[in-house]
PDB file of C-alpha atoms in Angstrom:
ATOM      1  CA  MET A   1      -8.539 -19.523  16.643  1.00  0.00           C
ATOM      2  CA  ALA A   2     -11.321 -16.772  15.310  1.00  0.00           C
ATOM      3  CA  GLN A   3     -13.325 -17.645  18.322  1.00  0.00           C
ATOM      4  CA  SER A   4     -10.313 -17.520  20.710  1.00  0.00           C
ATOM      5  CA  SER A   5     -10.322 -14.418  22.526  1.00  0.00           C
ATOM      6  CA  ASP A   6      -7.130 -15.191  24.114  1.00  0.00           C
ATOM      7  CA  VAL A   7      -5.417 -15.329  20.563  1.00  0.00           C
ATOM      8  CA  LYS A   8      -4.080 -11.960  20.010  1.00  0.00           C
ATOM      9  CA  THR A   9      -1.805 -13.001  16.945  1.00  0.00           C
ATOM     10  CA  VAL A  10      -0.711 -15.542  14.882  1.00  0.00           C
ATOM     11  CA  VAL A  11       3.125 -16.207  14.063  1.00  0.00           C
ATOM     12  CA  LEU A  12       4.211 -18.348  11.452  1.00  0.00           C
ATOM     13  CA  THR A  13       7.894 -19.521  11.493  1.00  0.00           C
ATOM     14  CA  GLY A  14       9.780 -22.767  10.279  1.00  0.00           C
ATOM     15  CA  ALA A  15      10.884 -25.510  12.218  1.00  0.00           C
ATOM     16  CA  GLY A  16      14.779 -25.850  11.646  1.00  0.00           C
ATOM     17  CA  GLU A  17      17.149 -23.853   9.399  1.00  0.00           C
ATOM     18  CA  ASN A  18      14.428 -22.289   6.963  1.00  0.00           C
ATOM     19  CA  PHE A  19      10.959 -20.882   7.003  1.00  0.00           C
ATOM     20  CA  CYS A  20       9.779 -23.350   4.250  1.00  0.00           C
ATOM     21  CA  SER A  21      11.356 -24.737   1.084  1.00  0.00           C
ATOM     22  CA  GLY A  22       8.191 -25.344  -0.658  1.00  0.00           C
ATOM     23  CA  GLY A  23       6.735 -28.697  -1.995  1.00  0.00           C
ATOM     24  CA  ASP A  24       9.344 -31.595  -2.449  1.00  0.00           C
ATOM     25  CA  VAL A  25       9.994 -31.571  -6.151  1.00  0.00           C
ATOM     26  CA  HIS A  26       9.918 -35.422  -6.549  1.00  0.00           C
ATOM     27  CA  GLU A  27       7.018 -36.104  -4.168  1.00  0.00           C
ATOM     28  CA  ILE A  28       4.714 -32.791  -4.910  1.00  0.00           C
ATOM     29  CA  ILE A  29       5.831 -30.649  -7.772  1.00  0.00           C
ATOM     30  CA  GLY A  30       6.360 -33.648 -10.040  1.00  0.00           C
ATOM     31  CA  PRO A  31       3.115 -35.240  -9.747  1.00  0.00           C
ATOM     32  CA  LEU A  32       1.552 -31.764 -10.662  1.00  0.00           C
ATOM     33  CA  THR A  33       3.139 -31.832 -13.875  1.00  0.00           C
ATOM     34  CA  GLU A  34       1.053 -34.917 -14.783  1.00  0.00           C
ATOM     35  CA  MET A  35      -2.038 -34.000 -13.648  1.00  0.00           C
ATOM     36  CA  ASP A  36      -5.272 -33.184 -15.462  1.00  0.00           C
ATOM     37  CA  MET A  37      -7.151 -29.944 -15.172  1.00  0.00           C
ATOM     38  CA  PRO A  38      -9.577 -31.089 -12.508  1.00  0.00           C
ATOM     39  CA  GLY A  39      -6.764 -32.510 -10.476  1.00  0.00           C
ATOM     40  CA  LEU A  40      -4.743 -29.306 -10.940  1.00  0.00           C
ATOM     41  CA  LEU A  41      -8.009 -27.201 -10.210  1.00  0.00           C
ATOM     42  CA  SER A  42      -8.450 -29.071  -7.206  1.00  0.00           C
ATOM     43  CA  PHE A  43      -5.031 -28.633  -5.972  1.00  0.00           C
ATOM     44  CA  THR A  44      -4.855 -24.793  -6.710  1.00  0.00           C
ATOM     45  CA  ARG A  45      -8.281 -24.739  -5.036  1.00  0.00           C
ATOM     46  CA  MET A  46      -6.811 -26.103  -1.850  1.00  0.00           C
ATOM     47  CA  THR A  47      -4.042 -23.481  -1.952  1.00  0.00           C
ATOM     48  CA  GLY A  48      -6.615 -20.801  -2.503  1.00  0.00           C
ATOM     49  CA  ASP A  49      -8.818 -21.804   0.525  1.00  0.00           C
ATOM     50  CA  LEU A  50      -5.829 -21.707   2.835  1.00  0.00           C
ATOM     51  CA  VAL A  51      -5.141 -18.163   1.709  1.00  0.00           C
ATOM     52  CA  LYS A  52      -8.735 -17.188   1.954  1.00  0.00           C
ATOM     53  CA  ALA A  53      -8.661 -18.570   5.469  1.00  0.00           C
ATOM     54  CA  MET A  54      -5.669 -16.684   6.332  1.00  0.00           C
ATOM     55  CA  ARG A  55      -7.132 -13.387   4.993  1.00  0.00           C
ATOM     56  CA  ALA A  56     -10.357 -14.027   6.867  1.00  0.00           C
ATOM     57  CA  CYS A  57      -8.581 -14.670  10.442  1.00  0.00           C
ATOM     58  CA  PRO A  58      -9.296 -11.579  12.638  1.00  0.00           C
ATOM     59  CA  GLN A  59      -5.893 -12.050  14.148  1.00  0.00           C
ATOM     60  CA  PRO A  60      -3.111 -10.416  12.486  1.00  0.00           C
ATOM     61  CA  ILE A  61      -0.664 -13.169  11.306  1.00  0.00           C
ATOM     62  CA  ILE A  62       2.904 -12.588  10.958  1.00  0.00           C
ATOM     63  CA  ALA A  63       5.340 -14.507   8.869  1.00  0.00           C
ATOM     64  CA  ALA A  64       8.768 -14.675  10.992  1.00  0.00           C
ATOM     65  CA  ILE A  65      11.050 -15.673   7.991  1.00  0.00           C
ATOM     66  CA  ASP A  66      14.405 -17.104   8.255  1.00  0.00           C
ATOM     67  CA  GLY A  67      16.607 -18.619   5.723  1.00  0.00           C
ATOM     68  CA  VAL A  68      14.480 -20.060   2.543  1.00  0.00           C
ATOM     69  CA  CYS A  69      11.040 -19.124   1.934  1.00  0.00           C
ATOM     70  CA  ALA A  70       9.726 -20.750  -1.394  1.00  0.00           C
ATOM     71  CA  GLY A  71       7.402 -21.967  -3.255  1.00  0.00           C
ATOM     72  CA  ALA A  72       4.196 -22.934  -0.975  1.00  0.00           C
ATOM     73  CA  GLY A  73       6.210 -21.306   1.840  1.00  0.00           C
ATOM     74  CA  ALA A  74       6.296 -18.037  -0.129  1.00  0.00           C
ATOM     75  CA  ILE A  75       2.695 -18.068  -0.652  1.00  0.00           C
ATOM     76  CA  LEU A  76       2.044 -18.424   3.137  1.00  0.00           C
ATOM     77  CA  ALA A  77       4.397 -15.662   3.761  1.00  0.00           C
ATOM     78  CA  MET A  78       2.768 -13.455   1.240  1.00  0.00           C
ATOM     79  CA  ALA A  79      -0.784 -14.212   2.528  1.00  0.00           C
ATOM     80  CA  SER A  80       0.399 -13.050   6.253  1.00  0.00           C
ATOM     81  CA  ASP A  81      -0.116  -9.459   7.163  1.00  0.00           C
ATOM     82  CA  LEU A  82       3.283  -8.714   8.084  1.00  0.00           C
ATOM     83  CA  ARG A  83       6.610 -10.463   7.048  1.00  0.00           C
ATOM     84  CA  LEU A  84       9.840 -10.212   9.220  1.00  0.00           C
ATOM     85  CA  GLY A  85      12.955 -11.339   7.782  1.00  0.00           C
ATOM     86  CA  THR A  86      16.337 -11.866   8.937  1.00  0.00           C
ATOM     87  CA  ALA A  87      19.813 -11.409   6.968  1.00  0.00           C
ATOM     88  CA  ARG A  88      19.686 -14.923   5.880  1.00  0.00           C
ATOM     89  CA  SER A  89      15.796 -14.674   4.560  1.00  0.00           C
ATOM     90  CA  LYS A  90      15.598 -15.405   0.804  1.00  0.00           C
ATOM     91  CA  THR A  91      12.109 -15.648  -0.884  1.00  0.00           C
ATOM     92  CA  ALA A  92      11.671 -17.319  -4.202  1.00  0.00           C
ATOM     93  CA  PHE A  93       8.846 -18.439  -6.533  1.00  0.00           C
ATOM     94  CA  PHE A  94       9.915 -21.616  -8.689  1.00  0.00           C
ATOM     95  CA  SER A  95       8.609 -21.525 -12.276  1.00  0.00           C
ATOM     96  CA  ARG A  96       8.968 -24.067 -15.080  1.00  0.00           C
ATOM     97  CA  ALA A  97      10.182 -22.644 -18.382  1.00  0.00           C
TER      98      ALA A  97
END
């Protein structure tokens, strides 16, 4: 996209009822609790690389948020240049107490 002069703006939106509900608790989040430090560091770097690529994108990135925006989806929204929500929008980060 960075080299595409015909792309003026990038819009992130969800497919369906929500923007993004984040990672599946059983398939993604659960295994994270079992990872060793090198595995967690690799996973964290992957997320960081995505955010760095978004911030380096020369086109503005707009997150069009409708419905649930949680976990990794909230990271995508927060890394965007602009976030637009609807009355149904709910943003959340999960923590493990």
